[in-house]
């Protein structure tokens, strides 16, 4: 199994790259591609996916320590 990468974008989404299965709380599977973005701001109309609604309204920068 290849390593999956989740990148925390400054002031934006979580970018997921790799072979993953995304499921909701009831076990239903979301259709995804090899690379997709998850919403982190809660404003997306396409939850759990990012639709860019955060631009100009969401600020969050995360750094590893």
PDB file of N, CA and C in Angstrom:
ATOM      1  N   UNK A   1       0.846  -1.183   0.000  1.00  0.00           N
ATOM      2  CA  UNK A   1       0.000   0.000   0.000  1.00  0.00           C
ATOM      3  C   UNK A   1       0.889   1.243   0.000  1.00  0.00           C
ATOM      4  N   UNK A   2       0.613   2.158  -0.916  1.00  0.00           N
ATOM      5  CA  UNK A   2       1.366   3.407  -0.973  1.00  0.00           C
ATOM      6  C   UNK A   2       0.988   4.318   0.179  1.00  0.00           C
ATOM      7  N   UNK A   3       1.917   5.154   0.533  1.00  0.00           N
ATOM      8  CA  UNK A   3       1.691   6.115   1.606  1.00  0.00           C
ATOM      9  C   UNK A   3       0.725   7.201   1.137  1.00  0.00           C
ATOM     10  N   UNK A   4      -0.260   7.507   1.948  1.00  0.00           N
ATOM     11  CA  UNK A   4      -1.223   8.573   1.669  1.00  0.00           C
ATOM     12  C   UNK A   4      -0.681   9.858   2.275  1.00  0.00           C
ATOM     13  N   UNK A   5      -0.863  10.981   1.554  1.00  0.00           N
ATOM     14  CA  UNK A   5      -0.431  12.272   2.083  1.00  0.00           C
ATOM     15  C   UNK A   5      -1.648  13.161   2.292  1.00  0.00           C
ATOM     16  N   UNK A   6      -1.696  13.803   3.461  1.00  0.00           N
ATOM     17  CA  UNK A   6      -2.715  14.811   3.753  1.00  0.00           C
ATOM     18  C   UNK A   6      -1.970  16.102   4.047  1.00  0.00           C
ATOM     19  N   UNK A   7      -2.172  17.086   3.187  1.00  0.00           N
ATOM     20  CA  UNK A   7      -1.479  18.369   3.316  1.00  0.00           C
ATOM     21  C   UNK A   7      -2.448  19.410   3.864  1.00  0.00           C
ATOM     22  N   UNK A   8      -2.047  20.085   4.933  1.00  0.00           N
ATOM     23  CA  UNK A   8      -2.846  21.153   5.518  1.00  0.00           C
ATOM     24  C   UNK A   8      -2.477  22.447   4.775  1.00  0.00           C
ATOM     25  N   UNK A   9      -3.371  22.929   3.935  1.00  0.00           N
ATOM     26  CA  UNK A   9      -3.120  24.154   3.178  1.00  0.00           C
ATOM     27  C   UNK A   9      -3.371  25.375   4.051  1.00  0.00           C
ATOM     28  N   UNK A  10      -2.455  26.341   3.997  1.00  0.00           N
ATOM     29  CA  UNK A  10      -2.643  27.586   4.737  1.00  0.00           C
ATOM     30  C   UNK A  10      -3.948  28.245   4.304  1.00  0.00           C
ATOM     31  N   UNK A  11      -4.760  28.621   5.275  1.00  0.00           N
ATOM     32  CA  UNK A  11      -6.019  29.327   5.027  1.00  0.00           C
ATOM     33  C   UNK A  11      -6.919  28.591   4.039  1.00  0.00           C
ATOM     34  N   UNK A  12      -6.860  27.265   4.050  1.00  0.00           N
ATOM     35  CA  UNK A  12      -7.658  26.513   3.089  1.00  0.00           C
ATOM     36  C   UNK A  12      -7.922  25.086   3.514  1.00  0.00           C
ATOM     37  N   UNK A  13      -8.004  24.239   2.526  1.00  0.00           N
ATOM     38  CA  UNK A  13      -8.467  22.864   2.679  1.00  0.00           C
ATOM     39  C   UNK A  13      -7.393  21.898   3.164  1.00  0.00           C
ATOM     40  N   UNK A  14      -7.827  20.661   3.336  1.00  0.00           N
ATOM     41  CA  UNK A  14      -6.923  19.534   3.547  1.00  0.00           C
ATOM     42  C   UNK A  14      -6.820  18.821   2.205  1.00  0.00           C
ATOM     43  N   UNK A  15      -5.632  18.767   1.620  1.00  0.00           N
ATOM     44  CA  UNK A  15      -5.425  18.128   0.323  1.00  0.00           C
ATOM     45  C   UNK A  15      -5.000  16.690   0.562  1.00  0.00           C
ATOM     46  N   UNK A  16      -5.806  15.742   0.076  1.00  0.00           N
ATOM     47  CA  UNK A  16      -5.555  14.319   0.272  1.00  0.00           C
ATOM     48  C   UNK A  16      -5.078  13.728  -1.051  1.00  0.00           C
ATOM     49  N   UNK A  17      -3.936  13.049  -1.002  1.00  0.00           N
ATOM     50  CA  UNK A  17      -3.378  12.425  -2.198  1.00  0.00           C
ATOM     51  C   UNK A  17      -3.042  10.978  -1.875  1.00  0.00           C
ATOM     52  N   UNK A  18      -3.525  10.077  -2.699  1.00  0.00           N
ATOM     53  CA  UNK A  18      -3.254   8.654  -2.506  1.00  0.00           C
ATOM     54  C   UNK A  18      -4.525   7.837  -2.604  1.00  0.00           C
ATOM     55  N   UNK A  19      -4.367   6.551  -2.425  1.00  0.00           N
ATOM     56  CA  UNK A  19      -5.480   5.619  -2.532  1.00  0.00           C
ATOM     57  C   UNK A  19      -6.168   5.496  -1.178  1.00  0.00           C
ATOM     58  N   UNK A  20      -7.264   6.229  -0.995  1.00  0.00           N
ATOM     59  CA  UNK A  20      -7.998   6.208   0.270  1.00  0.00           C
ATOM     60  C   UNK A  20      -9.475   5.940   0.012  1.00  0.00           C
ATOM     61  N   UNK A  21     -10.138   5.453   1.040  1.00  0.00           N
ATOM     62  CA  UNK A  21     -11.587   5.301   0.987  1.00  0.00           C
ATOM     63  C   UNK A  21     -12.165   6.275   1.995  1.00  0.00           C
ATOM     64  N   UNK A  22     -13.024   7.165   1.529  1.00  0.00           N
ATOM     65  CA  UNK A  22     -13.661   8.168   2.378  1.00  0.00           C
ATOM     66  C   UNK A  22     -15.102   7.728   2.616  1.00  0.00           C
ATOM     67  N   UNK A  23     -15.466   7.559   3.896  1.00  0.00           N
ATOM     68  CA  UNK A  23     -16.812   7.096   4.240  1.00  0.00           C
ATOM     69  C   UNK A  23     -17.466   8.056   5.233  1.00  0.00           C
ATOM     70  N   UNK A  24     -18.793   8.125   5.204  1.00  0.00           N
ATOM     71  CA  UNK A  24     -19.514   8.958   6.175  1.00  0.00           C
ATOM     72  C   UNK A  24     -19.772   8.163   7.451  1.00  0.00           C
ATOM     73  N   UNK A  25     -20.471   8.757   8.412  1.00  0.00           N
ATOM     74  CA  UNK A  25     -20.705   8.142   9.713  1.00  0.00           C
ATOM     75  C   UNK A  25     -21.512   6.839   9.623  1.00  0.00           C
ATOM     76  N   UNK A  26     -22.266   6.673   8.531  1.00  0.00           N
ATOM     77  CA  UNK A  26     -23.080   5.471   8.358  1.00  0.00           C
ATOM     78  C   UNK A  26     -22.395   4.413   7.504  1.00  0.00           C
ATOM     79  N   UNK A  27     -21.164   4.696   7.064  1.00  0.00           N
ATOM     80  CA  UNK A  27     -20.416   3.737   6.257  1.00  0.00           C
ATOM     81  C   UNK A  27     -20.606   3.875   4.765  1.00  0.00           C
ATOM     82  N   UNK A  28     -21.346   4.900   4.324  1.00  0.00           N
ATOM     83  CA  UNK A  28     -21.527   5.140   2.894  1.00  0.00           C
ATOM     84  C   UNK A  28     -20.241   5.713   2.305  1.00  0.00           C
ATOM     85  N   UNK A  29     -19.857   5.201   1.142  1.00  0.00           N
ATOM     86  CA  UNK A  29     -18.593   5.590   0.513  1.00  0.00           C
ATOM     87  C   UNK A  29     -18.790   6.790  -0.411  1.00  0.00           C
ATOM     88  N   UNK A  30     -17.913   7.799  -0.263  1.00  0.00           N
ATOM     89  CA  UNK A  30     -17.871   8.935  -1.181  1.00  0.00           C
ATOM     90  C   UNK A  30     -17.004   8.558  -2.369  1.00  0.00           C
ATOM     91  N   UNK A  31     -17.399   8.970  -3.565  1.00  0.00           N
ATOM     92  CA  UNK A  31     -16.563   8.784  -4.750  1.00  0.00           C
ATOM     93  C   UNK A  31     -15.450   9.822  -4.705  1.00  0.00           C
ATOM     94  N   UNK A  32     -14.204   9.378  -4.822  1.00  0.00           N
ATOM     95  CA  UNK A  32     -13.057  10.288  -4.809  1.00  0.00           C
ATOM     96  C   UNK A  32     -12.104   9.943  -5.939  1.00  0.00           C
ATOM     97  N   UNK A  33     -11.186  10.858  -6.194  1.00  0.00           N
ATOM     98  CA  UNK A  33     -10.107  10.645  -7.156  1.00  0.00           C
ATOM     99  C   UNK A  33      -8.824  10.395  -6.373  1.00  0.00           C
ATOM    100  N   UNK A  34      -7.703  10.259  -7.050  1.00  0.00           N
ATOM    101  CA  UNK A  34      -6.414  10.058  -6.385  1.00  0.00           C
ATOM    102  C   UNK A  34      -6.003  11.274  -5.573  1.00  0.00           C
ATOM    103  N   UNK A  35      -6.556  12.428  -5.893  1.00  0.00           N
ATOM    104  CA  UNK A  35      -6.239  13.657  -5.188  1.00  0.00           C
ATOM    105  C   UNK A  35      -7.516  14.485  -5.058  1.00  0.00           C
ATOM    106  N   UNK A  36      -7.836  14.909  -3.829  1.00  0.00           N
ATOM    107  CA  UNK A  36      -9.026  15.710  -3.603  1.00  0.00           C
ATOM    108  C   UNK A  36      -8.830  16.563  -2.359  1.00  0.00           C
ATOM    109  N   UNK A  37      -9.679  17.569  -2.184  1.00  0.00           N
ATOM    110  CA  UNK A  37      -9.570  18.481  -1.044  1.00  0.00           C
ATOM    111  C   UNK A  37     -10.794  18.380  -0.151  1.00  0.00           C
ATOM    112  N   UNK A  38     -10.530  18.324   1.156  1.00  0.00           N
ATOM    113  CA  UNK A  38     -11.597  18.296   2.149  1.00  0.00           C
ATOM    114  C   UNK A  38     -11.740  19.670   2.792  1.00  0.00           C
ATOM    115  N   UNK A  39     -12.982  20.076   3.032  1.00  0.00           N
ATOM    116  CA  UNK A  39     -13.270  21.360   3.649  1.00  0.00           C
ATOM    117  C   UNK A  39     -12.785  21.378   5.097  1.00  0.00           C
ATOM    118  N   UNK A  40     -12.223  22.510   5.491  1.00  0.00           N
ATOM    119  CA  UNK A  40     -11.751  22.701   6.852  1.00  0.00           C
ATOM    120  C   UNK A  40     -12.449  23.882   7.513  1.00  0.00           C
ATOM    121  N   UNK A  41     -13.155  24.704   6.704  1.00  0.00           N
ATOM    122  CA  UNK A  41     -13.751  25.928   7.241  1.00  0.00           C
ATOM    123  C   UNK A  41     -15.233  25.779   7.574  1.00  0.00           C
ATOM    124  N   UNK A  42     -15.897  24.760   7.015  1.00  0.00           N
ATOM    125  CA  UNK A  42     -17.317  24.556   7.261  1.00  0.00           C
ATOM    126  C   UNK A  42     -18.239  25.343   6.353  1.00  0.00           C
ATOM    127  N   UNK A  43     -17.693  26.065   5.364  1.00  0.00           N
ATOM    128  CA  UNK A  43     -18.506  26.909   4.482  1.00  0.00           C
ATOM    129  C   UNK A  43     -18.875  26.254   3.153  1.00  0.00           C
ATOM    130  N   UNK A  44     -18.273  25.131   2.832  1.00  0.00           N
ATOM    131  CA  UNK A  44     -18.479  24.485   1.535  1.00  0.00           C
ATOM    132  C   UNK A  44     -19.925  24.044   1.341  1.00  0.00           C
ATOM    133  N   UNK A  45     -20.404  24.165   0.126  1.00  0.00           N
ATOM    134  CA  UNK A  45     -21.731  23.666  -0.247  1.00  0.00           C
ATOM    135  C   UNK A  45     -21.635  22.218  -0.723  1.00  0.00           C
ATOM    136  N   UNK A  46     -20.407  21.675  -0.786  1.00  0.00           N
ATOM    137  CA  UNK A  46     -20.173  20.311  -1.265  1.00  0.00           C
ATOM    138  C   UNK A  46     -19.532  19.446  -0.175  1.00  0.00           C
ATOM    139  N   UNK A  47     -19.877  19.671   1.076  1.00  0.00           N
ATOM    140  CA  UNK A  47     -19.276  18.940   2.196  1.00  0.00           C
ATOM    141  C   UNK A  47     -19.280  17.446   1.927  1.00  0.00           C
ATOM    142  N   UNK A  48     -18.241  16.729   2.268  1.00  0.00           N
ATOM    143  CA  UNK A  48     -17.071  17.161   3.012  1.00  0.00           C
ATOM    144  C   UNK A  48     -15.971  17.754   2.127  1.00  0.00           C
ATOM    145  N   UNK A  49     -16.266  17.931   0.838  1.00  0.00           N
ATOM    146  CA  UNK A  49     -15.263  18.422  -0.103  1.00  0.00           C
ATOM    147  C   UNK A  49     -15.196  19.944  -0.113  1.00  0.00           C
ATOM    148  N   UNK A  50     -14.028  20.470  -0.397  1.00  0.00           N
ATOM    149  CA  UNK A  50     -13.817  21.919  -0.494  1.00  0.00           C
ATOM    150  C   UNK A  50     -14.328  22.430  -1.831  1.00  0.00           C
ATOM    151  N   UNK A  51     -15.037  23.553  -1.810  1.00  0.00           N
ATOM    152  CA  UNK A  51     -15.486  24.193  -3.046  1.00  0.00           C
ATOM    153  C   UNK A  51     -14.915  25.607  -3.199  1.00  0.00           C
ATOM    154  N   UNK A  52     -13.966  25.964  -2.342  1.00  0.00           N
ATOM    155  CA  UNK A  52     -13.317  27.275  -2.421  1.00  0.00           C
ATOM    156  C   UNK A  52     -14.036  28.377  -1.670  1.00  0.00           C
ATOM    157  N   UNK A  53     -15.105  28.057  -0.965  1.00  0.00           N
ATOM    158  CA  UNK A  53     -15.870  29.072  -0.241  1.00  0.00           C
ATOM    159  C   UNK A  53     -15.060  29.783   0.834  1.00  0.00           C
ATOM    160  N   UNK A  54     -13.970  29.185   1.266  1.00  0.00           N
ATOM    161  CA  UNK A  54     -13.133  29.741   2.334  1.00  0.00           C
ATOM    162  C   UNK A  54     -12.357  30.985   1.914  1.00  0.00           C
ATOM    163  N   UNK A  55     -12.163  31.174   0.635  1.00  0.00           N
ATOM    164  CA  UNK A  55     -11.285  32.239   0.149  1.00  0.00           C
ATOM    165  C   UNK A  55     -11.697  33.608   0.672  1.00  0.00           C
ATOM    166  N   UNK A  56     -10.770  34.230   1.385  1.00  0.00           N
ATOM    167  CA  UNK A  56     -10.999  35.559   1.931  1.00  0.00           C
ATOM    168  C   UNK A  56     -11.749  35.598   3.248  1.00  0.00           C
ATOM    169  N   UNK A  57     -12.204  34.439   3.735  1.00  0.00           N
ATOM    170  CA  UNK A  57     -12.993  34.434   4.969  1.00  0.00           C
ATOM    171  C   UNK A  57     -12.437  33.511   6.049  1.00  0.00           C
ATOM    172  N   UNK A  58     -11.524  32.618   5.696  1.00  0.00           N
ATOM    173  CA  UNK A  58     -11.032  31.614   6.634  1.00  0.00           C
ATOM    174  C   UNK A  58      -9.531  31.766   6.809  1.00  0.00           C
ATOM    175  N   UNK A  59      -9.089  31.868   8.048  1.00  0.00           N
ATOM    176  CA  UNK A  59      -7.663  32.001   8.313  1.00  0.00           C
ATOM    177  C   UNK A  59      -7.226  30.944   9.306  1.00  0.00           C
ATOM    178  N   UNK A  60      -6.318  30.093   8.869  1.00  0.00           N
ATOM    179  CA  UNK A  60      -5.752  29.084   9.751  1.00  0.00           C
ATOM    180  C   UNK A  60      -4.452  28.587   9.140  1.00  0.00           C
ATOM    181  N   UNK A  61      -3.373  28.753   9.862  1.00  0.00           N
ATOM    182  CA  UNK A  61      -2.063  28.291   9.434  1.00  0.00           C
ATOM    183  C   UNK A  61      -1.572  27.298  10.487  1.00  0.00           C
ATOM    184  N   UNK A  62      -1.250  26.098  10.049  1.00  0.00           N
ATOM    185  CA  UNK A  62      -0.801  25.047  10.964  1.00  0.00           C
ATOM    186  C   UNK A  62       0.619  24.649  10.594  1.00  0.00           C
ATOM    187  N   UNK A  63       1.492  24.552  11.582  1.00  0.00           N
ATOM    188  CA  UNK A  63       2.883  24.153  11.359  1.00  0.00           C
ATOM    189  C   UNK A  63       3.228  22.996  12.288  1.00  0.00           C
ATOM    190  N   UNK A  64       3.985  22.037  11.782  1.00  0.00           N
ATOM    191  CA  UNK A  64       4.470  20.932  12.599  1.00  0.00           C
ATOM    192  C   UNK A  64       5.552  21.458  13.526  1.00  0.00           C
ATOM    193  N   UNK A  65       5.594  20.924  14.709  1.00  0.00           N
ATOM    194  CA  UNK A  65       6.616  21.342  15.673  1.00  0.00           C
ATOM    195  C   UNK A  65       7.662  20.285  15.820  1.00  0.00           C
TER     196      UNK A  65
END
